[in-house]
mmCIF file of C-alpha atoms in Angstrom:
data_model
loop_
_atom_site.group_PDB
_atom_site.id
_atom_site.type_symbol
_atom_site.label_atom_id
_atom_site.label_comp_id
_atom_site.label_asym_id
_atom_site.label_seq_id
_atom_site.Cartn_x
_atom_site.Cartn_y
_atom_site.Cartn_z
ATOM 1 C CA MET A 19 95.884 142.568 103.508
ATOM 2 C CA THR A 20 98.713 140.682 102.294
ATOM 3 C CA SER A 21 98.930 137.037 103.074
ATOM 4 C CA LEU A 22 101.449 135.357 104.940
ATOM 5 C CA THR A 23 103.493 132.556 103.215
ATOM 6 C CA SER A 24 104.290 129.303 104.589
ATOM 7 C CA GLU A 25 108.008 130.735 105.343
ATOM 8 C CA SER A 26 106.989 133.597 107.115
ATOM 9 C CA ARG A 27 104.314 132.008 109.341
ATOM 10 C CA THR A 28 106.616 129.260 110.589
ATOM 11 C CA THR A 29 109.116 131.880 111.714
ATOM 12 C CA ALA A 30 106.486 132.693 114.694
ATOM 13 C CA ARG A 31 107.729 129.405 116.372
ATOM 14 C CA PRO A 32 110.613 127.064 116.165
ATOM 15 C CA ARG A 33 109.794 124.014 114.335
ATOM 16 C CA ARG A 34 111.265 120.484 115.305
ATOM 17 C CA GLY A 35 112.075 117.515 112.852
ATOM 18 C CA GLY A 36 109.215 115.654 113.969
ATOM 19 C CA ASP A 37 107.040 118.443 113.283
ATOM 20 C CA VAL A 38 108.104 118.744 109.715
ATOM 21 C CA ALA A 39 108.053 114.728 109.313
ATOM 22 C CA ARG A 40 104.453 114.548 110.423
ATOM 23 C CA GLY A 41 103.804 117.661 108.071
ATOM 24 C CA LEU A 42 105.052 115.773 105.238
ATOM 25 C CA PHE A 43 103.265 112.577 105.939
ATOM 26 C CA ARG A 44 99.921 114.483 106.104
ATOM 27 C CA LEU A 45 100.909 116.234 102.783
ATOM 28 C CA SER A 46 101.500 112.946 101.195
ATOM 29 C CA LYS A 47 98.207 111.575 101.567
ATOM 30 C CA ILE A 48 99.797 107.890 101.615
ATOM 31 C CA PHE A 49 97.661 106.815 104.955
ATOM 32 C CA VAL A 50 94.743 107.245 102.462
ATOM 33 C CA TYR A 51 94.388 103.495 101.931
ATOM 34 C CA GLN A 52 91.656 103.673 99.350
ATOM 35 C CA ASN A 53 94.301 104.761 97.063
ATOM 36 C CA TYR A 54 95.830 101.332 97.032
ATOM 37 C CA PHE A 55 92.282 99.413 96.272
ATOM 38 C CA GLY A 56 93.402 98.935 92.709
ATOM 39 C CA TRP A 57 96.718 97.710 93.359
ATOM 40 C CA GLY A 58 95.463 95.323 95.905
ATOM 41 C CA MET A 59 92.331 94.032 93.645
ATOM 42 C CA ALA A 60 94.940 93.732 90.756
ATOM 43 C CA TRP A 61 96.960 91.311 92.942
ATOM 44 C CA LEU A 62 93.999 89.391 93.981
ATOM 45 C CA ILE A 63 92.387 88.884 90.388
ATOM 46 C CA LEU A 64 95.408 87.468 88.862
ATOM 47 C CA SER A 65 95.564 84.139 87.447
ATOM 48 C CA PRO A 66 97.410 81.388 89.536
ATOM 49 C CA GLN A 67 99.822 81.096 86.616
ATOM 50 C CA ALA A 68 100.595 84.750 86.839
ATOM 51 C CA ARG A 69 100.921 84.829 90.555
ATOM 52 C CA ASP A 70 103.290 81.960 90.383
ATOM 53 C CA ARG A 71 105.605 83.398 87.756
ATOM 54 C CA PRO A 72 108.872 84.625 88.495
ATOM 55 C CA GLY A 73 109.256 88.127 89.527
ATOM 56 C CA THR A 74 105.544 88.802 90.484
ATOM 57 C CA THR A 75 105.743 89.464 94.096
ATOM 58 C CA ALA A 76 108.548 91.821 93.596
ATOM 59 C CA ALA A 77 106.992 93.529 91.094
ATOM 60 C CA MET A 78 103.808 93.970 92.578
ATOM 61 C CA LEU A 79 105.605 95.253 95.661
ATOM 62 C CA LEU A 80 107.504 97.782 93.635
ATOM 63 C CA PHE A 81 104.111 98.883 92.014
ATOM 64 C CA LEU A 82 102.638 99.598 95.424
ATOM 65 C CA LEU A 83 105.833 101.610 96.134
ATOM 66 C CA GLY A 84 105.291 103.540 92.787
ATOM 67 C CA SER A 85 101.574 103.934 93.769
ATOM 68 C CA MET A 86 102.585 105.429 96.863
ATOM 69 C CA GLY A 87 105.073 107.904 94.998
ATOM 70 C CA ILE A 88 102.301 108.865 92.388
ATOM 71 C CA VAL A 89 99.877 109.476 95.389
ATOM 72 C CA THR A 90 102.388 111.575 97.284
ATOM 73 C CA CYS A 91 103.533 113.627 94.324
ATOM 74 C CA THR A 92 99.912 114.053 93.063
ATOM 75 C CA CYS A 93 98.572 115.286 96.264
ATOM 76 C CA ALA A 94 101.488 117.385 97.646
ATOM 77 C CA THR A 95 101.563 119.234 93.961
ATOM 78 C CA ASP A 96 97.587 120.111 94.360
ATOM 79 C CA ASP A 97 98.216 121.094 97.847
ATOM 80 C CA LEU A 98 100.945 123.291 96.808
ATOM 81 C CA VAL A 99 98.822 124.952 93.898
ATOM 82 C CA GLY A 100 95.923 125.278 96.503
ATOM 83 C CA PHE A 101 98.077 127.079 98.723
ATOM 84 C CA ARG A 102 99.745 129.583 96.389
ATOM 85 C CA ASN A 103 96.456 130.365 94.353
ATOM 86 C CA GLY A 104 94.642 130.950 97.826
ATOM 87 C CA SER A 105 91.691 128.291 97.260
ATOM 88 C CA ASP A 106 92.934 126.165 99.844
ATOM 89 C CA ALA A 107 92.875 129.123 102.578
ATOM 90 C CA ARG A 108 89.199 129.813 101.400
ATOM 91 C CA ASN A 109 88.102 126.349 101.377
ATOM 92 C CA TYR A 110 89.478 125.630 104.910
ATOM 93 C CA LYS A 111 88.133 129.103 106.561
ATOM 94 C CA ALA A 112 88.065 129.041 110.540
ATOM 95 C CA CYS A 113 84.492 128.989 110.618
ATOM 96 C CA ASP A 114 84.132 125.360 108.863
ATOM 97 C CA THR A 115 84.585 123.419 112.158
ATOM 98 C CA LYS A 116 84.074 119.896 110.128
ATOM 99 C CA ARG A 117 87.506 120.280 108.529
ATOM 100 C CA ASP A 118 90.877 120.256 110.409
ATOM 101 C CA ILE A 119 93.417 122.588 109.150
ATOM 102 C CA ARG A 120 96.245 120.090 110.084
ATOM 103 C CA GLY A 121 95.255 118.359 106.903
ATOM 104 C CA LYS A 122 96.812 121.097 105.006
ATOM 105 C CA PRO A 123 100.338 121.307 106.327
ATOM 106 C CA LEU A 124 101.361 124.415 104.368
ATOM 107 C CA LEU A 125 98.428 126.491 105.776
ATOM 108 C CA SER A 126 99.057 125.504 109.223
ATOM 109 C CA GLY A 127 102.644 126.194 108.611
ATOM 110 C CA ALA A 128 103.930 122.804 109.274
ATOM 111 C CA VAL A 129 105.937 122.458 106.134
ATOM 112 C CA THR A 130 107.298 125.221 103.796
ATOM 113 C CA GLU A 131 106.955 125.955 100.166
ATOM 114 C CA ARG A 132 110.440 124.851 99.334
ATOM 115 C CA GLU A 133 110.186 121.733 101.764
ATOM 116 C CA THR A 134 106.989 120.735 99.501
ATOM 117 C CA VAL A 135 108.872 121.423 96.312
ATOM 118 C CA ARG A 136 111.619 118.936 97.280
ATOM 119 C CA PHE A 137 109.572 116.568 98.717
ATOM 120 C CA ILE A 138 107.478 116.272 95.391
ATOM 121 C CA ALA A 139 110.612 116.188 93.672
ATOM 122 C CA CYS A 140 111.838 112.893 95.677
ATOM 123 C CA ALA A 141 107.998 111.447 95.498
ATOM 124 C CA ALA A 142 108.283 111.680 91.786
ATOM 125 C CA SER A 143 111.844 109.873 91.506
ATOM 126 C CA VAL A 144 110.517 107.079 93.830
ATOM 127 C CA ALA A 145 107.270 106.775 91.364
ATOM 128 C CA VAL A 146 109.760 106.757 88.493
ATOM 129 C CA LEU A 147 112.318 104.225 89.673
ATOM 130 C CA ALA A 148 109.664 102.043 91.326
ATOM 131 C CA GLY A 149 107.919 101.616 88.114
ATOM 132 C CA ILE A 150 111.153 100.628 86.223
ATOM 133 C CA GLY A 151 112.070 98.298 89.076
ATOM 134 C CA ALA A 152 108.888 96.530 88.788
ATOM 135 C CA PHE A 153 109.114 95.851 84.958
ATOM 136 C CA TRP A 154 112.692 95.108 85.440
ATOM 137 C CA ALA A 155 111.698 92.248 88.060
ATOM 138 C CA LEU A 156 109.316 91.030 85.349
ATOM 139 C CA ASP A 157 112.311 90.769 82.868
ATOM 140 C CA TRP A 158 110.662 93.758 80.648
ATOM 141 C CA ARG A 159 108.095 91.374 79.381
ATOM 142 C CA ALA A 160 105.011 93.028 80.084
ATOM 143 C CA PRO A 161 102.741 94.151 77.408
ATOM 144 C CA ALA A 162 103.620 97.713 76.145
ATOM 145 C CA VAL A 163 100.293 99.090 77.078
ATOM 146 C CA ALA A 164 101.213 98.284 80.555
ATOM 147 C CA TYR A 165 104.114 100.623 80.249
ATOM 148 C CA LEU A 166 101.864 103.169 78.813
ATOM 149 C CA LEU A 167 99.156 102.903 81.575
ATOM 150 C CA TYR A 168 101.654 103.452 84.303
ATOM 151 C CA GLY A 169 103.545 106.095 82.506
ATOM 152 C CA VAL A 170 100.483 107.947 81.178
ATOM 153 C CA GLY A 171 98.653 107.474 84.434
ATOM 154 C CA PHE A 172 101.478 108.907 86.722
ATOM 155 C CA PHE A 173 102.167 111.871 83.988
ATOM 156 C CA LEU A 174 98.375 112.850 83.904
ATOM 157 C CA SER A 175 97.681 112.378 87.641
ATOM 158 C CA VAL A 176 100.464 115.041 88.457
ATOM 159 C CA GLN A 177 98.532 117.398 85.869
ATOM 160 C CA TYR A 178 95.354 117.412 88.063
ATOM 161 C CA SER A 179 96.360 120.995 89.405
ATOM 162 C CA ALA A 180 99.701 121.964 87.782
ATOM 163 C CA GLY A 181 101.032 121.547 84.185
ATOM 164 C CA LEU A 182 97.893 121.147 82.257
ATOM 165 C CA ARG A 183 95.756 121.754 85.153
ATOM 166 C CA LEU A 184 93.091 119.199 84.034
ATOM 167 C CA SER A 185 90.976 119.886 86.848
ATOM 168 C CA TYR A 186 90.593 123.536 85.541
ATOM 169 C CA HIS A 187 88.616 122.280 82.660
ATOM 170 C CA ARG A 188 84.709 121.251 83.131
ATOM 171 C CA GLY A 189 84.612 117.374 83.845
ATOM 172 C CA GLY A 190 88.422 117.124 83.770
ATOM 173 C CA ALA A 191 88.519 116.569 87.693
ATOM 174 C CA GLU A 192 85.833 113.681 87.644
ATOM 175 C CA THR A 193 87.154 112.097 84.287
ATOM 176 C CA LEU A 194 91.026 112.073 85.467
ATOM 177 C CA LEU A 195 90.016 110.629 88.872
ATOM 178 C CA CYS A 196 88.285 107.733 87.548
ATOM 179 C CA LEU A 197 90.757 106.864 84.723
ATOM 180 C CA ALA A 198 93.652 107.293 86.783
ATOM 181 C CA THR A 199 92.017 105.063 89.508
ATOM 182 C CA THR A 200 91.590 102.466 86.652
ATOM 183 C CA ALA A 201 94.961 102.829 85.394
ATOM 184 C CA GLY A 202 96.514 101.980 88.933
ATOM 185 C CA LEU A 203 94.465 98.674 88.548
ATOM 186 C CA LEU A 204 95.166 97.682 84.922
ATOM 187 C CA ALA A 205 98.845 98.898 84.955
ATOM 188 C CA PRO A 206 100.165 96.157 87.418
ATOM 189 C CA TYR A 207 97.655 93.751 86.289
ATOM 190 C CA LEU A 208 98.365 93.689 82.447
ATOM 191 C CA ALA A 209 102.131 93.860 83.271
ATOM 192 C CA VAL A 210 101.988 90.405 85.323
ATOM 193 C CA GLU A 211 98.972 88.772 83.600
ATOM 194 C CA ARG A 212 100.007 89.828 80.035
ATOM 195 C CA HIS A 213 96.543 90.241 79.021
ATOM 196 C CA TRP A 214 93.202 91.971 79.292
ATOM 197 C CA SER A 215 90.235 90.486 81.057
ATOM 198 C CA SER A 216 86.716 92.452 81.359
ATOM 199 C CA PRO A 217 86.324 91.699 85.138
ATOM 200 C CA ALA A 218 89.492 93.685 85.540
ATOM 201 C CA VAL A 219 88.436 96.767 83.502
ATOM 202 C CA LEU A 220 84.862 96.516 85.231
ATOM 203 C CA VAL A 221 86.506 96.563 88.644
ATOM 204 C CA GLY A 222 88.751 99.397 87.837
ATOM 205 C CA LEU A 223 86.035 101.307 86.461
ATOM 206 C CA LEU A 224 84.130 100.796 89.602
ATOM 207 C CA LEU A 225 86.848 101.640 91.743
ATOM 208 C CA GLY A 226 87.402 104.990 90.032
ATOM 209 C CA LEU A 227 83.619 105.758 89.841
ATOM 210 C CA TRP A 228 83.113 104.837 93.552
ATOM 211 C CA LEU A 229 86.287 107.561 94.328
ATOM 212 C CA VAL A 230 84.383 110.383 91.941
ATOM 213 C CA MET A 231 81.303 109.841 94.273
ATOM 214 C CA VAL A 232 83.499 110.832 96.970
ATOM 215 C CA SER A 233 85.098 113.761 95.230
ATOM 216 C CA SER A 234 82.035 114.997 93.707
ATOM 217 C CA TYR A 235 80.288 115.701 97.235
ATOM 218 C CA SER A 236 83.595 117.388 98.215
ATOM 219 C CA ASN A 237 83.663 119.912 95.674
ATOM 220 C CA VAL A 238 80.282 120.882 96.141
ATOM 221 C CA ASN A 239 81.515 122.126 99.769
ATOM 222 C CA ASP A 240 84.716 123.642 97.973
ATOM 223 C CA ALA A 241 82.904 125.274 94.922
ATOM 224 C CA ASP A 242 83.425 128.762 96.045
ATOM 225 C CA GLY A 243 87.186 128.241 96.557
ATOM 226 C CA ASP A 244 87.574 126.530 93.263
ATOM 227 C CA ARG A 245 85.525 129.173 91.252
ATOM 228 C CA SER A 246 87.621 132.140 92.676
ATOM 229 C CA VAL A 247 90.645 130.571 91.178
ATOM 230 C CA GLY A 248 89.096 129.341 87.839
ATOM 231 C CA ARG A 249 89.033 125.556 88.705
ATOM 232 C CA ARG A 250 86.146 124.188 86.958
ATOM 233 C CA THR A 251 84.743 121.246 88.771
ATOM 234 C CA LEU A 252 81.196 120.255 87.982
ATOM 235 C CA ALA A 253 80.017 121.941 91.339
ATOM 236 C CA ALA A 254 82.185 125.231 90.539
ATOM 237 C CA SER A 255 81.225 125.529 86.948
ATOM 238 C CA THR A 256 77.445 124.306 86.615
ATOM 239 C CA GLY A 257 74.282 125.091 88.641
ATOM 240 C CA PRO A 258 72.639 122.778 91.123
ATOM 241 C CA ARG A 259 70.453 121.154 88.595
ATOM 242 C CA VAL A 260 73.614 119.715 86.641
ATOM 243 C CA TYR A 261 75.689 118.441 89.474
ATOM 244 C CA LYS A 262 72.893 116.927 91.088
ATOM 245 C CA THR A 263 72.007 115.068 87.971
ATOM 246 C CA ALA A 264 75.471 114.150 87.620
ATOM 247 C CA MET A 265 75.499 112.534 90.959
ATOM 248 C CA ALA A 266 72.247 110.593 90.168
ATOM 249 C CA VAL A 267 74.150 109.274 86.728
ATOM 250 C CA PHE A 268 77.021 108.414 88.669
ATOM 251 C CA PHE A 269 74.934 106.217 90.968
ATOM 252 C CA LEU A 270 73.310 104.579 88.110
ATOM 253 C CA ALA A 271 76.411 104.027 86.069
ATOM 254 C CA SER A 272 77.955 102.098 89.276
ATOM 255 C CA ALA A 273 74.713 99.942 89.531
ATOM 256 C CA THR A 274 74.929 99.331 85.811
ATOM 257 C CA LEU A 275 78.823 98.345 86.000
ATOM 258 C CA ILE A 276 77.613 96.069 89.091
ATOM 259 C CA CYS A 277 75.126 94.135 87.113
ATOM 260 C CA VAL A 278 77.317 93.757 84.119
ATOM 261 C CA LEU A 279 80.235 92.333 86.328
ATOM 262 C CA GLY A 280 77.937 89.730 88.158
ATOM 263 C CA LEU A 281 75.643 88.768 85.319
ATOM 264 C CA ALA A 282 77.730 89.252 82.020
ATOM 265 C CA THR A 283 81.327 87.697 83.049
ATOM 266 C CA ARG A 284 82.672 84.609 84.743
ATOM 267 C CA TRP A 285 82.104 86.397 88.350
ATOM 268 C CA PRO A 286 79.291 84.586 90.100
ATOM 269 C CA TRP A 287 75.789 86.289 90.041
ATOM 270 C CA TRP A 288 75.501 86.818 93.832
ATOM 271 C CA THR A 289 78.479 89.576 93.505
ATOM 272 C CA LEU A 290 75.172 91.750 93.165
ATOM 273 C CA LEU A 291 74.552 90.611 96.823
ATOM 274 C CA THR A 292 77.813 91.425 98.274
ATOM 275 C CA LEU A 293 77.992 94.830 96.748
ATOM 276 C CA LEU A 294 74.519 95.661 97.898
ATOM 277 C CA PRO A 295 75.768 97.277 101.242
ATOM 278 C CA ALA A 296 77.623 99.795 99.055
ATOM 279 C CA THR A 297 74.878 100.521 96.549
ATOM 280 C CA ALA A 298 72.733 101.056 99.546
ATOM 281 C CA LEU A 299 75.069 103.678 101.163
ATOM 282 C CA HIS A 300 75.536 105.299 97.655
ATOM 283 C CA ALA A 301 71.624 105.721 97.674
ATOM 284 C CA ALA A 302 71.819 107.142 101.076
ATOM 285 C CA GLN A 303 74.632 109.489 99.756
ATOM 286 C CA LEU A 304 72.337 110.938 97.131
ATOM 287 C CA ARG A 305 69.597 111.771 99.961
ATOM 288 C CA GLU A 306 72.173 113.063 101.986
ATOM 289 C CA GLY A 307 73.930 115.491 99.473
ATOM 290 C CA PRO A 308 71.222 116.384 96.567
ATOM 291 C CA LEU A 309 68.097 116.124 98.741
ATOM 292 C CA ARG A 310 69.375 117.532 102.227
ATOM 293 C CA GLY A 311 72.302 119.540 101.163
ATOM 294 C CA ARG A 312 74.570 117.916 103.683
ATOM 295 C CA TRP A 313 77.693 117.614 101.376
ATOM 296 C CA LEU A 314 80.201 116.528 103.886
ATOM 297 C CA SER A 315 78.134 114.157 105.697
ATOM 298 C CA ALA A 316 77.345 112.440 101.955
ATOM 299 C CA ARG A 317 81.185 112.599 101.307
ATOM 300 C CA LYS A 318 81.699 110.542 104.507
ATOM 301 C CA LEU A 319 78.891 108.149 103.290
ATOM 302 C CA GLY A 320 80.584 107.864 99.892
ATOM 303 C CA LEU A 321 84.055 106.865 101.798
ATOM 304 C CA TYR A 322 82.137 104.162 103.869
ATOM 305 C CA ALA A 323 80.643 102.927 100.621
ATOM 306 C CA TYR A 324 84.022 102.738 98.863
ATOM 307 C CA ASP A 325 85.625 100.562 101.805
ATOM 308 C CA LEU A 326 82.269 98.137 101.638
ATOM 309 C CA GLY A 327 82.470 98.094 97.834
ATOM 310 C CA PHE A 328 86.002 97.016 97.881
ATOM 311 C CA LEU A 329 84.897 94.301 100.654
ATOM 312 C CA GLY A 330 82.065 93.395 98.506
ATOM 313 C CA LEU A 331 84.620 92.483 95.776
ATOM 314 C CA LEU A 332 86.849 90.396 97.846
ATOM 315 C CA ALA A 333 84.441 87.349 98.134
ATOM 316 C CA PRO A 334 83.425 86.904 94.389
ATOM 317 C CA ALA A 335 87.118 87.697 93.310
ATOM 318 C CA LEU A 336 88.493 84.635 95.690
ATOM 319 C CA TYR A 337 85.590 82.546 94.621
ATOM 320 C CA VAL A 338 86.538 82.985 90.981
ATOM 321 C CA LEU A 339 90.039 82.169 91.774
ATOM 322 C CA SER A 340 89.165 78.865 93.958
#
C-alpha cells in the first residue's frame, strides 16, 4: 500500500492561508518556551558590568531571535525527515490517543514538503543573520569561543536528523541535546561577559541534562518507529536494563551537579533547597517510567521538573547578583 505525500493529501480539501500559518507555527516549535531557558539564564547571570556594557541589550535580543531560528530549523528539519522516512507516521499511530497529530503538520496535511523546505531555509537565514547582528552589536569584541559555540551549536543542532544524522548513532541524540542546550546558554553569556564562570557552565549542563531527562522518556514510546528507520536512541538500540540504568544515571548526575553548584561555587548553599522540588519530580519520573512503564506520563513529569528547575535557579541567581 502506498502512503500519501503531504502534497497529495492536502488536495482533498482546500487550505486557507491561516491553516498554513498555523501549521508552520506548530512545525517551528518556537512556542516551546523551555527552549529559551538557557538564553534567559545567560542574561540573568551576567555581571552588572556586562549588563551595562553598550550593545548588551540589543545583542541579547538578537541572540534570542537567533535561538528561535535555530529551534525552528532543527525541529522542522527533524519533522521533515521523520515524515519522509515514515517514523512519525508510525509513532503517531491512530490508536495512540495521548498524542495529537496536529503537532505534526506534515502528517496532518496542514503544510506540504515544499513549504517546509522553504520554511527551513528562512529559519536558517534568520539564525545566521541574527547571530551576526548580535556580535556586531557587541562591536565584534566577543571571545572567539563565543563565535565557535554559536556557529557549531547551530550546525550540529541541524545535524540531529539530517546531514550527519547524529541521532542515528547510539547516544548521539542524548549527547547532542545536552551539549546544544549548554551552548545555547554559554554562547550569549561568553559573548557579553567575555570570560567563563563555573556557575554558568554548571547551569548550562543542568538545563541540558534536564532536557535529556524529558526526551529519553519520550524516546521509549517512539522506540519502534525509530528502530524501523535506523535511529539509534538509547531506547531503540539497547534493552530495557540499559536505558533504565541510563535514566537512573541521569538522575544521579543531576543531583551531583546541583550539589556542586550549591556547595562548591559562589552560589548559596540553599540552591539545594530551591531545586528540591525539581529533584523530587525527577525521582517521581523514575518511578512512573522505569518502574511502572508509563512513559508519556513520565515525560510530562520531566517537563514539569524542567520548569520547576528553572524557577529554582532564579532565586539563587538573583541573590548572587544582589
